[in-house]
XYZ file of C-alpha atoms in Angstrom:
529
model
C 21.853 39.480 18.901
C 20.471 40.413 15.889
C 17.055 42.111 17.269
C 19.539 44.115 19.801
C 21.094 45.524 16.792
C 18.024 45.964 14.747
C 16.793 47.881 17.572
C 19.258 50.600 17.204
C 18.100 51.000 13.675
C 14.476 51.490 14.679
C 15.928 53.974 17.307
C 15.884 56.601 14.291
C 12.129 55.685 13.647
C 11.444 56.081 17.350
C 12.998 59.578 17.588
C 10.900 60.758 14.757
C 7.999 59.358 16.452
C 8.525 61.342 19.284
C 8.608 64.673 17.825
C 5.300 63.622 15.960
C 3.906 62.847 19.853
C 4.805 65.726 20.920
C 3.613 67.748 17.983
C 0.104 65.944 18.933
C 0.148 67.248 22.675
C -0.717 70.617 21.318
C -4.130 71.318 20.074
C -3.657 73.232 16.835
C -7.299 74.743 16.764
C -6.581 76.788 20.125
C -2.869 77.595 19.743
C -2.304 79.878 16.639
C 1.532 79.923 16.620
C 3.859 78.499 18.975
C 7.684 78.456 18.813
C 9.687 75.479 20.636
C 13.147 74.498 20.608
C 13.813 71.654 22.713
C 16.640 68.909 23.134
C 14.943 65.626 24.101
C 17.031 62.906 25.443
C 16.009 59.796 27.029
C 17.190 56.120 27.851
C 15.757 53.668 25.112
C 17.528 50.364 26.866
C 19.052 48.798 29.730
C 19.216 44.950 29.786
C 20.915 42.060 30.709
C 21.460 39.717 27.788
C 22.552 36.170 28.391
C 23.219 33.346 25.683
C 19.497 32.388 25.113
C 18.826 35.996 24.019
C 21.827 36.643 21.879
C 21.079 33.340 19.989
C 17.015 34.280 19.904
C 17.362 34.788 16.271
C 19.115 31.739 15.582
C 18.360 28.655 17.621
C 17.875 29.485 21.255
C 15.796 26.545 21.872
C 18.976 24.454 21.419
C 20.932 26.123 23.908
C 21.531 24.161 26.908
C 23.490 24.272 29.830
C 25.600 21.432 31.652
C 24.224 20.711 35.069
C 27.113 20.572 37.000
C 29.450 23.196 35.510
C 27.145 25.862 33.842
C 29.102 25.401 30.819
C 26.642 26.135 27.763
C 26.607 23.851 24.916
C 24.248 23.787 21.471
C 22.559 20.769 20.519
C 21.260 20.053 17.440
C 19.527 16.888 16.568
C 17.924 14.980 13.429
C 15.710 11.389 13.682
C 15.268 8.840 11.400
C 13.316 5.566 11.813
C 12.574 2.479 9.716
C 8.608 1.760 9.032
C 7.238 -0.369 11.205
C 7.780 -4.240 10.593
C 4.247 -4.869 8.741
C 5.514 -2.700 6.216
C 8.883 -5.122 5.643
C 7.263 -8.477 6.207
C 4.372 -9.560 4.129
C 3.188 -13.039 4.868
C 1.732 -14.320 1.394
C -1.192 -16.291 0.820
C -1.255 -19.858 1.629
C -2.947 -22.460 -0.718
C -3.122 -26.196 -0.548
C -5.181 -28.797 -2.209
C -5.353 -32.516 -0.837
C -5.708 -35.626 -2.384
C -9.047 -37.236 -2.487
C -10.245 -39.773 0.606
C -12.405 -42.480 0.040
C -15.436 -43.222 2.460
C -17.025 -46.713 2.402
C -20.153 -46.556 4.548
C -20.851 -50.228 5.655
C -24.298 -51.998 5.266
C -27.111 -51.250 3.091
C -29.263 -47.520 3.091
C -28.310 -45.270 5.681
C -30.719 -44.344 8.320
C -28.540 -42.852 11.146
C -25.678 -40.643 11.280
C -22.001 -41.881 10.221
C -18.776 -39.915 11.315
C -15.228 -39.635 9.110
C -12.485 -37.757 10.906
C -9.431 -36.835 8.543
C -6.360 -35.308 9.677
C -4.561 -32.843 7.229
C -1.360 -30.830 7.660
C 0.581 -28.967 5.251
C 3.770 -26.059 5.640
C 3.501 -22.679 5.318
C 5.717 -21.218 2.955
C 7.143 -18.184 4.666
C 9.483 -15.393 3.428
C 13.241 -15.121 3.846
C 13.732 -18.527 5.514
C 11.422 -17.706 8.442
C 10.839 -21.000 10.882
C 8.277 -19.870 13.445
C 6.605 -21.552 16.464
C 3.756 -19.038 16.994
C 1.910 -16.511 14.664
C -0.555 -14.125 16.358
C -2.784 -12.466 13.470
C -5.011 -9.614 13.346
C -6.361 -10.254 9.826
C -6.944 -13.907 8.309
C -9.305 -14.776 5.616
C -9.677 -18.807 5.182
C -11.755 -20.255 3.339
C -12.292 -24.161 2.645
C -13.373 -25.904 -0.641
C -15.322 -29.007 -0.311
C -15.964 -31.334 -3.421
C -17.844 -34.527 -2.957
C -20.437 -36.930 -4.343
C -22.108 -37.940 -1.104
C -26.010 -38.317 -1.389
C -26.950 -37.856 2.277
C -26.781 -34.361 3.743
C -23.534 -33.778 5.650
C -22.042 -31.394 8.254
C -18.530 -30.363 8.962
C -16.643 -29.639 12.259
C -13.531 -27.847 11.415
C -10.494 -27.405 14.008
C -7.313 -26.065 13.721
C -4.989 -27.969 16.079
C -3.148 -25.686 19.086
C -5.050 -22.643 17.338
C -7.029 -20.196 19.862
C -9.462 -17.467 18.612
C -10.151 -14.800 21.078
C -8.341 -17.184 23.657
C -10.773 -20.118 22.947
C -9.917 -23.089 20.849
C -10.639 -22.928 17.416
C -13.493 -24.615 15.925
C -15.967 -24.226 12.955
C -19.104 -25.879 12.264
C -21.186 -25.697 8.834
C -23.398 -27.504 6.775
C -22.538 -28.314 3.027
C -25.701 -27.972 1.096
C -24.348 -28.663 -2.561
C -21.790 -30.960 -4.272
C -19.157 -28.091 -4.598
C -19.175 -26.337 -1.672
C -17.062 -22.905 -0.440
C -17.112 -22.015 3.126
C -15.089 -18.882 4.436
C -14.530 -17.168 7.436
C -12.842 -13.773 8.873
C -10.462 -13.895 11.806
C -9.224 -10.830 13.484
C -7.202 -12.165 16.220
C -6.393 -15.934 15.877
C -3.404 -17.688 17.372
C -1.518 -20.438 15.393
C 0.942 -22.875 17.072
C 2.860 -24.518 14.484
C 4.853 -27.341 14.320
C 8.353 -28.533 12.565
C 9.267 -26.528 9.559
C 5.954 -24.117 9.907
C 3.550 -27.140 10.103
C 0.196 -26.434 10.489
C -2.636 -29.171 10.999
C -6.089 -29.371 11.546
C -8.747 -31.932 11.590
C -12.020 -32.368 9.796
C -14.957 -34.311 11.217
C -17.622 -35.068 8.337
C -21.195 -35.973 9.776
C -23.060 -37.987 7.059
C -26.913 -37.742 8.268
C -28.792 -41.069 6.485
C -32.203 -40.476 5.552
C -32.723 -44.099 4.381
C -31.807 -43.765 0.763
C -29.659 -45.819 -1.149
C -26.127 -46.293 0.065
C -24.130 -45.495 -2.854
C -20.590 -46.136 -1.305
C -17.511 -45.686 -2.070
C -17.663 -41.989 -1.839
C -14.954 -39.274 -2.721
C -14.011 -36.517 -0.524
C -11.844 -33.533 -1.724
C -10.530 -30.535 0.421
C -8.815 -27.269 -0.701
C -7.721 -24.824 1.852
C -6.560 -21.146 1.182
C -5.484 -18.571 3.747
C -5.500 -14.972 2.370
C -5.111 -11.294 3.729
C -2.364 -12.294 6.422
C -1.594 -9.723 8.836
C 0.275 -10.363 12.058
C 0.276 -8.630 15.109
C 3.012 -10.788 16.657
C 5.551 -13.429 15.251
C 7.872 -15.918 17.118
C 10.747 -18.086 16.129
C 13.454 -18.034 13.701
C 12.770 -14.361 11.680
C 15.258 -14.958 9.177
C 17.100 -11.990 7.552
C 15.672 -8.558 6.315
C 17.182 -5.427 4.688
C 15.693 -2.320 6.575
C 15.748 1.014 5.271
C 16.671 4.118 6.737
C 15.444 7.360 5.554
C 18.716 9.855 5.297
C 19.337 11.775 8.659
C 20.206 15.195 8.207
C 21.099 17.564 11.517
C 20.870 21.088 10.368
C 23.329 23.287 12.176
C 21.384 26.939 12.652
C 24.302 28.266 14.021
C 25.742 28.753 10.398
C 22.717 29.597 8.606
C 24.109 33.038 7.986
C 27.579 32.609 8.446
C 29.913 34.530 6.237
C 33.653 34.152 6.991
C 35.739 33.449 9.553
C 36.072 30.069 12.041
C 35.096 28.563 15.491
C 37.264 25.950 16.651
C 35.283 23.851 18.652
C 37.457 22.144 21.415
C 35.242 18.999 22.151
C 32.498 18.431 19.621
C 30.395 15.558 19.677
C 27.754 13.534 17.493
C 25.951 11.140 19.551
C 24.211 8.179 17.774
C 21.252 6.930 19.673
C 19.450 3.419 18.434
C 16.047 2.628 20.291
C 15.115 -0.857 18.955
C 11.484 -3.003 19.515
C 12.445 -5.600 17.334
C 12.841 -8.679 19.317
C 16.156 -10.065 17.104
C 19.458 -8.708 16.702
C 19.933 -5.631 14.267
C 23.087 -4.203 12.975
C 23.079 -0.649 11.753
C 25.674 -0.103 9.023
C 26.752 3.682 8.983
C 27.316 3.966 5.198
C 28.405 7.727 5.178
C 28.532 10.626 7.691
C 28.867 14.192 6.004
C 30.137 17.614 7.146
C 28.388 19.782 4.363
C 28.844 23.598 3.895
C 26.303 25.087 1.645
C 27.241 28.665 2.134
C 30.233 29.814 -0.059
C 32.737 28.457 -0.358
C 30.808 25.181 -0.779
C 32.610 22.521 1.254
C 32.271 18.742 2.199
C 34.244 16.665 4.477
C 33.147 13.089 5.188
C 33.778 12.406 8.888
C 35.760 8.805 9.654
C 35.414 7.399 12.780
C 36.537 4.093 14.256
C 33.134 3.202 16.134
C 31.846 -0.410 15.415
C 30.571 -0.628 11.733
C 28.328 -2.264 11.487
C 27.181 -1.721 14.882
C 24.961 -4.126 16.546
C 22.443 -2.843 18.797
C 20.313 -4.278 21.568
C 17.052 -5.922 21.353
C 14.089 -6.860 23.846
C 14.031 -10.632 25.427
C 10.636 -12.366 25.142
C 9.842 -10.958 28.680
C 10.305 -7.696 27.376
C 7.716 -7.452 24.521
C 6.394 -3.942 23.564
C 9.625 -2.245 24.790
C 12.297 -0.758 23.085
C 16.200 -1.158 24.093
C 18.472 1.511 23.661
C 22.083 1.383 22.321
C 24.636 4.405 22.332
C 27.550 5.311 20.064
C 29.891 8.581 20.587
C 31.913 10.196 17.926
C 34.612 12.220 19.264
C 37.874 13.961 18.910
C 39.544 11.052 19.965
C 37.668 8.365 17.638
C 37.105 10.688 14.367
C 38.107 13.511 12.352
C 34.834 15.258 13.873
C 36.918 18.670 14.994
C 38.252 18.963 11.160
C 34.430 18.339 10.135
C 33.170 21.021 12.068
C 35.916 23.230 11.128
C 34.233 23.682 7.719
C 31.415 25.650 9.407
C 29.041 22.872 8.224
C 25.281 23.783 7.515
C 24.448 20.456 8.267
C 25.743 16.894 9.072
C 24.162 14.385 6.833
C 23.930 10.630 7.625
C 23.287 7.701 5.604
C 22.648 4.343 7.121
C 20.731 1.110 6.468
C 20.042 -1.547 8.583
C 19.480 -5.404 8.819
C 17.604 -7.996 11.180
C 19.925 -10.987 11.897
C 17.549 -13.650 13.515
C 20.009 -15.799 15.652
C 17.458 -18.453 16.977
C 14.057 -19.589 17.698
C 13.605 -17.029 20.718
C 13.418 -13.990 18.158
C 10.185 -12.173 17.772
C 8.908 -8.962 16.499
C 5.473 -7.235 16.755
C 3.532 -5.301 13.623
C 4.576 -2.099 15.513
C 8.185 -2.971 16.113
C 10.649 -0.621 14.555
C 14.280 0.930 14.689
C 14.845 4.317 15.369
C 18.184 6.286 14.856
C 18.627 9.714 16.423
C 21.681 11.489 15.740
C 22.383 14.376 18.047
C 25.309 16.834 17.561
C 26.627 18.895 20.886
C 28.987 21.750 20.917
C 29.983 22.623 24.173
C 31.110 26.771 23.747
C 34.616 25.927 24.300
C 37.492 26.786 21.999
C 38.273 30.099 19.806
C 36.509 31.965 17.066
C 38.464 34.077 14.888
C 36.649 36.370 12.528
C 33.378 34.650 13.060
C 31.366 36.597 10.626
C 27.378 36.686 10.631
C 25.624 38.783 7.579
C 21.870 38.988 7.565
C 19.608 41.441 5.823
C 16.163 42.810 6.814
C 13.922 44.963 5.591
C 13.511 48.324 6.959
C 11.528 51.739 6.551
C 12.541 54.957 8.779
C 9.496 56.636 7.590
C 8.718 59.455 5.365
C 10.215 62.835 5.240
C 7.412 64.412 7.247
C 8.932 63.904 10.583
C 12.457 64.792 9.678
C 11.930 68.245 9.050
C 11.102 68.555 12.888
C 14.911 67.407 13.631
C 18.351 69.223 13.672
C 20.250 66.170 14.400
C 19.808 63.130 16.976
C 22.711 61.024 18.399
C 22.695 57.618 20.249
C 25.163 55.936 22.697
C 25.464 52.453 23.450
C 27.332 51.555 26.545
C 28.279 47.622 26.910
C 29.422 45.992 30.323
C 30.783 42.683 28.757
C 30.619 39.508 30.786
C 31.764 37.314 28.232
C 35.001 36.383 26.467
C 34.084 37.773 22.991
C 34.855 40.815 21.195
C 32.155 41.906 19.037
C 32.554 44.051 16.096
C 29.083 45.222 14.555
C 27.900 47.272 11.647
C 24.627 48.067 10.205
C 24.694 49.241 6.796
C 21.763 50.879 5.483
C 20.677 50.259 1.817
C 18.148 52.076 -0.447
C 15.702 50.018 -2.546
C 18.700 49.740 -5.205
C 21.022 47.480 -2.469
C 23.098 50.957 -2.777
C 24.810 51.769 0.896
C 23.809 55.409 2.057
C 25.118 54.993 5.478
C 26.336 52.971 8.430
C 25.071 53.174 11.607
C 27.966 52.219 14.046
C 30.999 54.461 13.633
C 34.259 53.249 12.014
C 36.695 51.547 14.371
C 34.056 51.551 17.406
C 33.802 48.302 19.012
C 30.371 47.297 20.479
C 31.441 45.000 23.102
C 34.783 43.989 24.173
C 35.846 40.748 25.795
C 35.818 40.225 29.781
C 39.082 39.616 31.268
C 39.613 35.715 31.056
C 41.130 33.596 34.094
C 43.355 30.683 33.545
C 42.330 26.971 32.590
C 40.871 24.715 33.008
C 37.829 26.526 33.680
C 38.791 29.946 31.456
C 36.111 31.714 33.548
C 35.786 35.905 33.164
C 37.063 37.537 36.100
C 36.594 41.032 35.085
C 34.071 42.600 32.690
C 34.884 45.152 30.225
C 33.481 48.011 29.220
C 32.724 49.895 25.983
C 31.188 53.328 24.530
C 29.779 54.079 21.471
C 28.504 57.259 19.841
C 27.031 58.306 16.457
C 25.077 61.613 15.461
C 23.346 62.012 12.491
C 22.771 65.529 11.018
C 22.316 67.206 7.720
C 22.707 65.438 4.502
C 23.203 62.128 6.686
C 19.767 63.019 8.656
C 18.003 63.630 5.088
C 19.319 60.383 3.508
C 17.597 57.850 5.568
C 14.252 58.575 4.049
C 15.589 56.400 1.450
C 16.568 53.915 3.629
C 14.792 50.253 2.707
C 17.025 47.665 4.090
C 19.420 47.331 6.681
C 22.677 44.823 6.164
C 23.659 43.578 9.732
C 27.267 42.266 9.832
C 28.728 40.850 13.164
C 32.478 39.665 13.423
C 32.728 37.975 16.784
C 36.189 37.187 18.355
C 37.151 35.428 21.350
C 39.664 36.943 23.778
C 43.046 37.945 22.022
C 41.692 38.264 18.539
C 40.887 34.292 18.394
C 44.068 33.139 19.767
C 43.207 32.151 23.451
C 40.729 29.061 24.479
C 37.470 30.227 26.429
C 34.499 28.802 27.848
C 31.053 30.488 27.724
C 28.973 29.829 31.379
C 24.980 30.120 31.516
C 25.303 32.554 34.226
C 27.405 34.982 32.013
C 25.922 38.150 30.005
C 26.250 41.356 28.328
C 24.442 44.767 29.783
C 23.279 46.904 27.061
C 22.585 50.411 27.409
C 20.961 52.542 25.042
C 20.339 56.291 25.124
C 19.148 58.627 22.312
C 19.273 62.101 22.237
C 17.473 64.557 19.428
C 17.798 68.510 18.793
C 14.420 69.531 17.738
C 14.394 72.883 15.598
C 11.906 75.792 15.654
C 8.787 74.720 14.328
C 5.848 77.103 13.905
C 2.312 75.198 14.128
């Protein structure tokens, strides 16, 4: 709507530009003097404006139509999400030292090979009471420290039981060149199957290569293991309980950006909450606070109270649905909340403060590193209700040109004819201001309505049966015309009322429109070139 009204301001500039163009058509070098006194009239606009056009300066991208009924509604959305699970779950480094084992090599000096196999196990220390049966790690730095006093060359075969690396059974072989030796290996795709209480077990086979030198048995062998830089890609089992932080969500209601006064009474406003969960465990969302906030004067706040479940337990994918997200819905409406009261304060935003918690319920739960929880909040406002003195005010920069062109015009006039298929009365005024914000004039004559409501039929459809027509005219001459050279701003004020000054319920449909016709006329004076 603002662009249409603003165009009326530029009609003034257009008329002056037209006189300049007429002047430019003459070759001043060839015509010494020429007197002319034309009256110029022309149609400027003849256009049908639908709701997408009228809302273009506010939120036309948020205007939708209902497929079956063609009822128009406004949609405003906000979206919040947790971080991915790898940012919440930190698997700490694991360090374990094992007791000394004693090796007795029978017989005298050793000339062949002698093998000793030892099984080791320990329980991983995992956070939040987590008990897992499988870990798939995308990062693991594993190191072994070996301390011994064997005076023969030795080799080690190291294998983690029930573990695979890139789908092959885990096994590492290496030589131990000194009495105190550190061995390390990095893995970027290792799968660990754990025993009871997060137990990991592995076998160490020590191969002693006899070289004929003295057998100094008994020997000692001490092993320590360290697991660092543990990054998971998938975890399976009991996950424990985790609190998940959700950023505060704000739904901005653009319709009220320039709202000044009056009210829209929405008959059926709704807020939809959509949760998308890819965590393979029960997740509950705590809706701590939902608030409607009006930041335009007078500032106002109202908490939205609702009877929807809180905490809200959302669906989660099963083991066969790894990598997928499950969607859960809640709807806040006039039957389970005070949402009508909340929107009656003309809020600039709806703010949602929420958090969430993973509540693992058994060994069949899982998560992947990219698992997360999304919460999408969507406000839907069907254009169904009443509006009483709903006032929008906006200010735009406007320079109508220098005084050069004004001398060619005695007066100018424009006419606005509207044919309105909407159930809305529109009283619009454009105030012209100078650089000091003093009001110089107004474009629309006082008490002349730009558009009158169409005639509305009965409920429940409330369709416009007959459009209404309205003609508005205004003429600028003399001192009114001359003062326009000082215009630097325009303040646009629109006061909207539904049928019967906001006392009757209406609906607005996608096929409705307003036809606007604007024509301009100017009287050019006697000018000598």
